[in-house]
mmCIF file of C-alpha atoms and ligand atoms in Angstrom:
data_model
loop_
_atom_site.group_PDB
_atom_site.id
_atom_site.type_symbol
_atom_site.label_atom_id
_atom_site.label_comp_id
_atom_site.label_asym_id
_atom_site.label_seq_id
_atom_site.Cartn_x
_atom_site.Cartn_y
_atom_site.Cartn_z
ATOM 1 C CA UNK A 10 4.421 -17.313 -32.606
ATOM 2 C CA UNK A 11 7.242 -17.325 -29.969
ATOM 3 C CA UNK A 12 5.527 -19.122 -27.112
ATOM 4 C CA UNK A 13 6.573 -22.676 -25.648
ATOM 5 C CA UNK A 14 5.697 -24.781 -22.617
ATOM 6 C CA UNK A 15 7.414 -26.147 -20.433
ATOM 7 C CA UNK A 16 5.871 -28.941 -17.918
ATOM 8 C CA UNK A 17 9.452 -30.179 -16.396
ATOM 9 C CA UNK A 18 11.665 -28.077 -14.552
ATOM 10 C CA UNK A 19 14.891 -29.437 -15.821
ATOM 11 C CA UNK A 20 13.697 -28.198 -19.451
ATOM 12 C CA UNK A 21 12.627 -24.977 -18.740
ATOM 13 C CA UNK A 22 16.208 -24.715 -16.865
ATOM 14 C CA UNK A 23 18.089 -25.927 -19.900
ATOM 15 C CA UNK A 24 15.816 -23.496 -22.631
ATOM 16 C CA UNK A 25 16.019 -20.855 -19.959
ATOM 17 C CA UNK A 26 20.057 -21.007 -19.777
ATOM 18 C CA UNK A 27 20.120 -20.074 -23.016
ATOM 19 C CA UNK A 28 18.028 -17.117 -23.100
ATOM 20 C CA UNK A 29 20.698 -13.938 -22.649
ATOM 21 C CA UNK A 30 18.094 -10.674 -22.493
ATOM 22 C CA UNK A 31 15.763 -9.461 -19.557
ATOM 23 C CA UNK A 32 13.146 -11.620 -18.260
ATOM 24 C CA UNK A 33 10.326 -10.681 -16.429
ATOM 25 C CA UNK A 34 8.133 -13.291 -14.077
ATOM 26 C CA UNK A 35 4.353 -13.529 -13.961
ATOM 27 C CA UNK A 36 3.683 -15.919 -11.230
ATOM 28 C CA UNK A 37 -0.172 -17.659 -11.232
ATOM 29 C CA UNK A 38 -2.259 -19.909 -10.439
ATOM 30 C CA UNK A 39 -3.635 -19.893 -13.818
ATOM 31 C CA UNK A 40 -7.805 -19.546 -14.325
ATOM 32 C CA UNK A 41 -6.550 -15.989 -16.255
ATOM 33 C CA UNK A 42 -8.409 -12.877 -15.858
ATOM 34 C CA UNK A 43 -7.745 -9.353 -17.141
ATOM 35 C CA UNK A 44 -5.769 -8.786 -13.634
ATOM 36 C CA UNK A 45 -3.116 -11.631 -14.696
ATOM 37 C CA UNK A 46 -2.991 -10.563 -18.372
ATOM 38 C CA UNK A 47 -2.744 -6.509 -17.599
ATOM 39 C CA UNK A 48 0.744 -8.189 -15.474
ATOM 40 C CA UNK A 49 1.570 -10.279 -18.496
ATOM 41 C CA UNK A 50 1.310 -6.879 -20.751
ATOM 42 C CA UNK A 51 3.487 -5.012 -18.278
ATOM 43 C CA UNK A 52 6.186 -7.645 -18.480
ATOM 44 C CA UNK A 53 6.196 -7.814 -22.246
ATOM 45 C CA UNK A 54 6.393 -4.536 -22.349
ATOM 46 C CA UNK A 55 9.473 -4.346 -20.379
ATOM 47 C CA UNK A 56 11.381 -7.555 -20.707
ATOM 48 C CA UNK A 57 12.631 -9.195 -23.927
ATOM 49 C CA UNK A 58 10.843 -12.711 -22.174
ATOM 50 C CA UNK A 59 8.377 -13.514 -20.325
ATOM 51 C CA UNK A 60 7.839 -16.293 -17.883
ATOM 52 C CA UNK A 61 4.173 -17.273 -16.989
ATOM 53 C CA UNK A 62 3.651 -19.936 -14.530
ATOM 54 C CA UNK A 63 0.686 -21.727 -14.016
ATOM 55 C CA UNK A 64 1.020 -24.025 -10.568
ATOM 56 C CA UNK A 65 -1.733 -24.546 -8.340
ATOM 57 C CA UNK A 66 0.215 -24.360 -5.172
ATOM 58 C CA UNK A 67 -1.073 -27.013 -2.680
ATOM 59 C CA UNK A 68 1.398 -25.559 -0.250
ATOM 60 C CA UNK A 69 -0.584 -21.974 -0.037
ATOM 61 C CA UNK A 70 -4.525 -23.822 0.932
ATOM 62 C CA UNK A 71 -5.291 -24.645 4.105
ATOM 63 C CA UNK A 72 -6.984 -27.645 5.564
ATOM 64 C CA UNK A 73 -10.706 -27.471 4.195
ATOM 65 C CA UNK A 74 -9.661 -24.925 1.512
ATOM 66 C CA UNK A 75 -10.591 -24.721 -1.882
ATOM 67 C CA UNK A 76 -7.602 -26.969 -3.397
ATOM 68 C CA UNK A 77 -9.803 -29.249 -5.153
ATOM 69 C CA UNK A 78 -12.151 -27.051 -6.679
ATOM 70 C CA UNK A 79 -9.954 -24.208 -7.773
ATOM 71 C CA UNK A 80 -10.684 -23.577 -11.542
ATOM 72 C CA UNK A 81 -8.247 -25.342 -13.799
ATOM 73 C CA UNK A 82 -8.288 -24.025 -17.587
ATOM 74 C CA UNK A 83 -5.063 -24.401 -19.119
ATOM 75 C CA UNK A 84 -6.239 -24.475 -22.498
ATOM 76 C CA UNK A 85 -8.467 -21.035 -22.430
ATOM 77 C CA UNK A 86 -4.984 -19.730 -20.188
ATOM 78 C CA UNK A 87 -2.980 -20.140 -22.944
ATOM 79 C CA UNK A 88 -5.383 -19.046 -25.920
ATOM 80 C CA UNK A 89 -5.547 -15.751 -23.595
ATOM 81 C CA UNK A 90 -1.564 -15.715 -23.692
ATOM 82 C CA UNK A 91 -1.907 -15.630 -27.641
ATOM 83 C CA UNK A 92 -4.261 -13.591 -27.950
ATOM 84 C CA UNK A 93 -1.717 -10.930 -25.733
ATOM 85 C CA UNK A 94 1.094 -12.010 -27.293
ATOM 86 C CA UNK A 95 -0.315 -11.625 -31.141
ATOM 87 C CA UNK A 96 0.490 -7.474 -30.244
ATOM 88 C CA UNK A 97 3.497 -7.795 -29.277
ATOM 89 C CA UNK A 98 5.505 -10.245 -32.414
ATOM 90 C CA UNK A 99 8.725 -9.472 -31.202
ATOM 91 C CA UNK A 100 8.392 -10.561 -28.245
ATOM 92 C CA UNK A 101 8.662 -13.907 -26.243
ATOM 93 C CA UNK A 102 6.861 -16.187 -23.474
ATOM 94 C CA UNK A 103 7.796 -19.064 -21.901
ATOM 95 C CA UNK A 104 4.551 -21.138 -20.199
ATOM 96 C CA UNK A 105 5.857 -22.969 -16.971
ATOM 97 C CA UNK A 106 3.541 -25.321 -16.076
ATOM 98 C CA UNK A 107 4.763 -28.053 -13.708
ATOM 99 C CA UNK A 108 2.889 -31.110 -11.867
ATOM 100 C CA UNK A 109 3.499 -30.672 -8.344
ATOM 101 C CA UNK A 110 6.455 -33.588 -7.851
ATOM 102 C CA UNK A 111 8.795 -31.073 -10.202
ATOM 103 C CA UNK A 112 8.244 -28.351 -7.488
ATOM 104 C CA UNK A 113 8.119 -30.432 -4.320
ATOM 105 C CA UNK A 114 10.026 -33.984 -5.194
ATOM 106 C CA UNK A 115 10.140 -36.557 -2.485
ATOM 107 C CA UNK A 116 11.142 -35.437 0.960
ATOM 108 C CA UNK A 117 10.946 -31.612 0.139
ATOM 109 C CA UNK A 118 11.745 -30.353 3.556
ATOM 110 C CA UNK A 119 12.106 -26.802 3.654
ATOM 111 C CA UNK A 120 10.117 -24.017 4.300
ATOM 112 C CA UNK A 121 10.416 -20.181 3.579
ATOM 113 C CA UNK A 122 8.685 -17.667 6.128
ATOM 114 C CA UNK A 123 8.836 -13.760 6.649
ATOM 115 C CA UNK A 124 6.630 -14.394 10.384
ATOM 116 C CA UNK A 125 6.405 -10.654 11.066
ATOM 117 C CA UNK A 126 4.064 -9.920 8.562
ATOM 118 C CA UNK A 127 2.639 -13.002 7.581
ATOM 119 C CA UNK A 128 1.041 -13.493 11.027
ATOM 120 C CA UNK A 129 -1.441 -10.857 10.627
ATOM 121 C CA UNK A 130 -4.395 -9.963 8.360
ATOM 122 C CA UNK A 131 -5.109 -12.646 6.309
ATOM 123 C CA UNK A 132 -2.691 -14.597 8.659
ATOM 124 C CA UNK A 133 -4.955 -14.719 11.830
ATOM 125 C CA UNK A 134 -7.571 -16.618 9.496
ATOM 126 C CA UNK A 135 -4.728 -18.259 7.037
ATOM 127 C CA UNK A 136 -1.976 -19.422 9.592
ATOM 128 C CA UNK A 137 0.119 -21.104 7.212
ATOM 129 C CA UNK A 138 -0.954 -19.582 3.565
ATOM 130 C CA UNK A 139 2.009 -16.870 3.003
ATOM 131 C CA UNK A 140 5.003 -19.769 4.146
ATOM 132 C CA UNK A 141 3.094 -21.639 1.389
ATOM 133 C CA UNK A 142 3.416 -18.656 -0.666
ATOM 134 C CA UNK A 143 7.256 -17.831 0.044
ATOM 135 C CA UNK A 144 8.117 -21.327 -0.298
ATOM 136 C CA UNK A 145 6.878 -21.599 -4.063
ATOM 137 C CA UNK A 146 8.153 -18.193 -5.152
ATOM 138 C CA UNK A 147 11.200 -18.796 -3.694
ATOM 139 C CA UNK A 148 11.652 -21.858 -5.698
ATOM 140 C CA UNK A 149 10.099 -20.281 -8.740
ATOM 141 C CA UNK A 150 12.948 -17.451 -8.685
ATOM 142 C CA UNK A 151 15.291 -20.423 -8.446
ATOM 143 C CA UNK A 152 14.086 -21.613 -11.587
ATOM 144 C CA UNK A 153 12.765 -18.885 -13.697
ATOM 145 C CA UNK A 154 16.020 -15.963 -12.647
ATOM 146 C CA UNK A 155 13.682 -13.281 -13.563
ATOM 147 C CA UNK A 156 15.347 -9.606 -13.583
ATOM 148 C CA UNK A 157 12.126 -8.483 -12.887
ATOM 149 C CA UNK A 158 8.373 -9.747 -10.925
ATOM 150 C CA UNK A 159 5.085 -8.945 -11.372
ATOM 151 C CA UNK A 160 3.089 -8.908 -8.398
ATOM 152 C CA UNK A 161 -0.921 -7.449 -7.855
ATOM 153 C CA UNK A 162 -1.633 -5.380 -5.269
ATOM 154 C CA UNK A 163 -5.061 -7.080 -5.453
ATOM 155 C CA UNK A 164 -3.132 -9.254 -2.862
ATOM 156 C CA UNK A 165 -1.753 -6.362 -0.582
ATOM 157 C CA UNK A 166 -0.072 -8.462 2.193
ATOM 158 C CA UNK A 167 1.553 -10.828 -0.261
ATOM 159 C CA UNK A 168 3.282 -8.331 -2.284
ATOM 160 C CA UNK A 169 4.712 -6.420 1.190
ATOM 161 C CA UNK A 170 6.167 -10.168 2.353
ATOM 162 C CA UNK A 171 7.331 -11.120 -0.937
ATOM 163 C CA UNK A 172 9.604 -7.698 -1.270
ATOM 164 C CA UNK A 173 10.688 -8.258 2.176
ATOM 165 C CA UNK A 174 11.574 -11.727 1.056
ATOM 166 C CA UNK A 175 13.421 -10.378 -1.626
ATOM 167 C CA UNK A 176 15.353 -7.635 0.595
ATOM 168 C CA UNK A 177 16.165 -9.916 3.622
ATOM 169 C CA UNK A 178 17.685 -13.072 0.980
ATOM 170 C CA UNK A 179 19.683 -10.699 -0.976
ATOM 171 C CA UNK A 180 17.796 -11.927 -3.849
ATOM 172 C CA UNK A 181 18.912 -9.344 -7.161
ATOM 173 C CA UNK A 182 14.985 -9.069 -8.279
ATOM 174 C CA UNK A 183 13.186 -6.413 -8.989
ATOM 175 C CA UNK A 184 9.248 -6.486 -7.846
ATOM 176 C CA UNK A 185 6.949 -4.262 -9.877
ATOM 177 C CA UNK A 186 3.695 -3.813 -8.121
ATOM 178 C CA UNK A 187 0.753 -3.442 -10.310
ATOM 179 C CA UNK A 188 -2.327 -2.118 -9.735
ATOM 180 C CA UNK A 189 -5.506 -3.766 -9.221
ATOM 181 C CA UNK A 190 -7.619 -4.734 -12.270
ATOM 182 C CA UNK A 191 -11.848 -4.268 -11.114
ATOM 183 C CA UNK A 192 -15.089 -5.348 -12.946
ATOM 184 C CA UNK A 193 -16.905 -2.482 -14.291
ATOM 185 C CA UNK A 194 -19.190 -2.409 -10.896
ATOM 186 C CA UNK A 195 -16.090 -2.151 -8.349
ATOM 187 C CA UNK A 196 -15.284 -5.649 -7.902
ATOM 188 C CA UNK A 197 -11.806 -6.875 -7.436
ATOM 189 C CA UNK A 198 -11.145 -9.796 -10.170
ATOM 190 C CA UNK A 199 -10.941 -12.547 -8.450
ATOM 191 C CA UNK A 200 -10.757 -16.277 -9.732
ATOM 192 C CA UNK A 201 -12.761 -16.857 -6.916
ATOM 193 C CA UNK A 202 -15.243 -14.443 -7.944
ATOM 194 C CA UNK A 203 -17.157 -17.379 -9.989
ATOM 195 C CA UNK A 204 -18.188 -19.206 -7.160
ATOM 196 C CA UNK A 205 -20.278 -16.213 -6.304
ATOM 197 C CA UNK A 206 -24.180 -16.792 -6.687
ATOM 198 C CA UNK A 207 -26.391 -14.154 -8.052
ATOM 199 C CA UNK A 208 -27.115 -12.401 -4.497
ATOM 200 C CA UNK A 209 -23.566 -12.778 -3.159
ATOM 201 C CA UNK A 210 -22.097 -11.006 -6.468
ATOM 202 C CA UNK A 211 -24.540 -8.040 -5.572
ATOM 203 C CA UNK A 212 -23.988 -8.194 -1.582
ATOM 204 C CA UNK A 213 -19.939 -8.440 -3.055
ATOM 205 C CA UNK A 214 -19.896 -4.645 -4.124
ATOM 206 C CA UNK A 215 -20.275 -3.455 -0.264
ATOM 207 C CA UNK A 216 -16.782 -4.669 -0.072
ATOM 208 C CA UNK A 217 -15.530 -1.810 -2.565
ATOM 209 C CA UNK A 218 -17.914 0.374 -1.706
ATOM 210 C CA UNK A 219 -17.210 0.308 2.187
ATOM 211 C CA UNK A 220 -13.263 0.401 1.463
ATOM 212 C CA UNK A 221 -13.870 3.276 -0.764
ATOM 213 C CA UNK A 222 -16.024 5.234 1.976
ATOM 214 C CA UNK A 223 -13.104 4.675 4.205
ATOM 215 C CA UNK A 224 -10.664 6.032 2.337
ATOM 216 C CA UNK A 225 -12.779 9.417 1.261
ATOM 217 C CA UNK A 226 -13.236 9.600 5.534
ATOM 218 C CA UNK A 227 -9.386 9.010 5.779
ATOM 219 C CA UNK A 228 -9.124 12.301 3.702
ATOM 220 C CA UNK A 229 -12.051 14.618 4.587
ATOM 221 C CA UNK A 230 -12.312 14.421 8.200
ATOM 222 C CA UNK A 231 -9.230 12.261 9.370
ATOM 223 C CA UNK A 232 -7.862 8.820 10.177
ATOM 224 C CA UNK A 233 -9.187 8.505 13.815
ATOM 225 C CA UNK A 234 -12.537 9.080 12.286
ATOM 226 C CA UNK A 235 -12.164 6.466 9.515
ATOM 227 C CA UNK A 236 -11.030 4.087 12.140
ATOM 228 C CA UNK A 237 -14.000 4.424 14.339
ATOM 229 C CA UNK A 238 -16.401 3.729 11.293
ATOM 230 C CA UNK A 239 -14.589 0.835 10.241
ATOM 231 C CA UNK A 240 -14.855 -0.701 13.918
ATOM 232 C CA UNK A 241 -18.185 -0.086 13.942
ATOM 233 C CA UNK A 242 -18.947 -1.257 10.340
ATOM 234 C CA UNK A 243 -17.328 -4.834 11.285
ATOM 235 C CA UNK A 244 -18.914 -4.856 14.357
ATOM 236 C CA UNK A 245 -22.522 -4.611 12.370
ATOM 237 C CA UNK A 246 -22.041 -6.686 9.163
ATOM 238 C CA UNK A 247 -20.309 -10.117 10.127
ATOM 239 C CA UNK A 248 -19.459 -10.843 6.903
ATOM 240 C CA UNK A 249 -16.577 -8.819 7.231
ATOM 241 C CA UNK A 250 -13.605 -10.963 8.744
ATOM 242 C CA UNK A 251 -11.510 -7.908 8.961
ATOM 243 C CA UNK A 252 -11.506 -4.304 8.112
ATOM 244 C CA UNK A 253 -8.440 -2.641 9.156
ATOM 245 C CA UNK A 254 -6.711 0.883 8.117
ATOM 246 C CA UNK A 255 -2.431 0.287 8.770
ATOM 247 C CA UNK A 256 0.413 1.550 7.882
ATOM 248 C CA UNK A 257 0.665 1.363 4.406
ATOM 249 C CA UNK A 258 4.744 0.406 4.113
ATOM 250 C CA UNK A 259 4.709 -1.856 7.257
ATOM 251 C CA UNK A 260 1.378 -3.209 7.697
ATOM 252 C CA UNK A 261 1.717 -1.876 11.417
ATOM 253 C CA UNK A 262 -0.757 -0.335 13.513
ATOM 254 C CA UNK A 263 -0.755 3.566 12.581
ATOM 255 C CA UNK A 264 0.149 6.536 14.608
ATOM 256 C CA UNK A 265 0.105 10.165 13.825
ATOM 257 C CA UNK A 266 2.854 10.424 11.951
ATOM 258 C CA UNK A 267 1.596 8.157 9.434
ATOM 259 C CA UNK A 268 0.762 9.908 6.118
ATOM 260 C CA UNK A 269 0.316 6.802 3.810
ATOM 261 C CA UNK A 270 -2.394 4.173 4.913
ATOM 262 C CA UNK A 271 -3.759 1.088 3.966
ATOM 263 C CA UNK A 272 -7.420 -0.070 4.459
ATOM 264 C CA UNK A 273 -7.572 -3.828 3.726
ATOM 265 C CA UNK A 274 -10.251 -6.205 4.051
ATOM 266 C CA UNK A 275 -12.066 -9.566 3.390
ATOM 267 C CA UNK A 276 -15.363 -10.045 3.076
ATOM 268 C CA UNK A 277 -17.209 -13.697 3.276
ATOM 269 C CA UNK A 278 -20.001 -14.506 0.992
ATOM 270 C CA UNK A 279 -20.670 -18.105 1.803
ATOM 271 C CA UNK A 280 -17.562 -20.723 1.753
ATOM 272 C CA UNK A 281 -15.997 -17.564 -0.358
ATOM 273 C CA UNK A 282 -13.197 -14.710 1.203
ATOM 274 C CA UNK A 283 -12.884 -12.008 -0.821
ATOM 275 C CA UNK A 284 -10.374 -9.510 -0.648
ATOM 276 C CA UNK A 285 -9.821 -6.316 -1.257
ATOM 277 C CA UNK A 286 -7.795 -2.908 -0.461
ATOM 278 C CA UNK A 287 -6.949 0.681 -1.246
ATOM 279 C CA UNK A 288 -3.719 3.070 -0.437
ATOM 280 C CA UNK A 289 -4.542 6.399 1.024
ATOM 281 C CA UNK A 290 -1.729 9.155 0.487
ATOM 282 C CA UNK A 291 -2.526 12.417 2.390
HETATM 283 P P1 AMP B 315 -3.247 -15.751 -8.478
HETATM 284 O O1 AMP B 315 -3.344 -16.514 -9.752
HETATM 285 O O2 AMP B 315 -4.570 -15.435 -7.871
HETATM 286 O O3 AMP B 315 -2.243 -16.350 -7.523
HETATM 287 O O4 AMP B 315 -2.655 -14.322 -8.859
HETATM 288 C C1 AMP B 315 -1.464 -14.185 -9.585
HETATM 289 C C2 AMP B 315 -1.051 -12.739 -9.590
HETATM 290 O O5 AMP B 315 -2.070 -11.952 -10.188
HETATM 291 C C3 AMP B 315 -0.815 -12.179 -8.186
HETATM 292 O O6 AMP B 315 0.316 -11.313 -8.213
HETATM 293 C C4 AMP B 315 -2.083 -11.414 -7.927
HETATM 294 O O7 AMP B 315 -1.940 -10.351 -7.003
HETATM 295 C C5 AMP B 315 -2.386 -10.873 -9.317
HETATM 296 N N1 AMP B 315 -3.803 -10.527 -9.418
HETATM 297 C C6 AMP B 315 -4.877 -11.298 -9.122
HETATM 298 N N2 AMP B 315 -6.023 -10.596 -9.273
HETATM 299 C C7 AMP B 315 -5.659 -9.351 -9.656
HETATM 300 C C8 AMP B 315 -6.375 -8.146 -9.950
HETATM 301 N N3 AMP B 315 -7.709 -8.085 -9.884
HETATM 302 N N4 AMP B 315 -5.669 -7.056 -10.331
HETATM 303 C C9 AMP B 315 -4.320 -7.093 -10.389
HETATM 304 N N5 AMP B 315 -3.585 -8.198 -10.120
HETATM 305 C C10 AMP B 315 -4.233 -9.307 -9.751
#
């Protein structure tokens, strides 16, 4: 089967080098879920290789975040990568999965923001998650030179300040946006979804279900309407950090010339955020 790993960067350089097709990029954090893999598909659908890496990016938690605890599972990761890969034989995937001294050596010093957006949203609550975020895809580009990158829109804000990343530093990659992959109920999958008990994974699908109510408001009886319900939805369930409708291109406030919208929102069930959104087109 044509998978390999790579744990050290200066290998996957020196295999990568050699490689002379298209590439597409899968950036992860591993713990795999039919979200990642339906990215992994896309890519090996359009590139000749794939790159998959799995890094736990200190960089990205915050103080008091879940660093420690976030699900590690290499082994089932990469059985999930063969199973995927066993329908497509002529194609290839390279696993990059580094420690964290061959992304940040000794006296790393250097840090990538895009401030504009990354300040609001999940910002306000995550003040230095998305440089975290820049900082290691940046790096990964450096090391992977994908032609092409497969981001979720699961993670709304991430993928508008990594393509603005990629537009202000020139860099010649293409972002795909894929859509996001739910459980059968509604739910966003999440590798965070598991440290949901039994009442918070019900109390979980008013997340969807509000976001969804919003956007059918947005398009029977108007965006000033949708905005009032959403102010006073947060204002009665607290569990809601934010709930916002913005312009769905710039993440800005919207006016009313805006056609295409964004309602994005996290919603806490105990030490958990979860997050969610939806595009509205009118
Ligand atoms: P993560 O491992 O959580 O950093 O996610 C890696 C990539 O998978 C990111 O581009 C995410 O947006 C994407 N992703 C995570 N969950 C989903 C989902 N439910 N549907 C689609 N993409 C997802």
């Amino acid at each position: 089967m044509q998978i390999s790993i790579f744990n050290k960067t200066q290998e996957f350089r020196s295999a990568r080098t050699k490689f002379n097709g298209n590439v597409g990029f899968v950036p992860t954090m591993g713990n795999l879920h039919a979200g990642h893999i339906s990215l992994l598909e896309q890519s090996l659908i359009d590139n000749d290789l794939t790159v998959l890496s799995i890094f736990v990016n200190p960089k990205q938690f915050g103080q008091g975040e879940d660093l420690d605890k976030y699900p590690r599972t290499f082994e089932e990761d990469l059985n999930k990568t063969k199973e995927l890969l066993a329908k497509y034989p002529n194609k290839r995937i390279y696993v990059f999965a580094p420690a964290n001294e061959e992304i940040y050596p000794e006296n790393f010093s250097t840090v990538i923001n895009v401030p504009k957006l990354a300040c609001k949203l999940e910002g306000e609550f995550r003040p230095t998650h998305f440089e975290g975020v820049c900082t290691v895809v940046y790096l990964l580009f450096q090391i992977v030179k994908p032609h092409k990158a497969y981001f979720g829109q699961k993670d709304y804000q991430q993928l508008a300040i990594i393509s603005q990343m990629v537009k202000d530093l020139l860099l010649d990659i293409e972002i795909v946006p894929m859509p996001i992959t739910r459980e059968a109920d509604g739910l966003a999958m999440s590798s965070r979804n598991q440290y949901l008990n039994e009442k918070q994974r019900v109390d979980a699908l008013i997340l969807s279900k509000t976001i969804n109510k919003l956007a059918d408001t947005i398009i029977d009886q108007g965006v000033n309407v949708a905005m009032k319900m959403a102010k006073h939805i947060q204002s009665e369930d607290k569990n809601f950090n934010y709930l916002e409708i913005k312009n769905a291109f710039t993440l800005d406030d919207i006016n009313d010339s805006i056609k295409d919208f964004v309602i994005l929102a996290t919603y806490q069930q105990g030490q958990t955020r979860l997050l969610d959104n939806k595009v509205v087109k009118l």
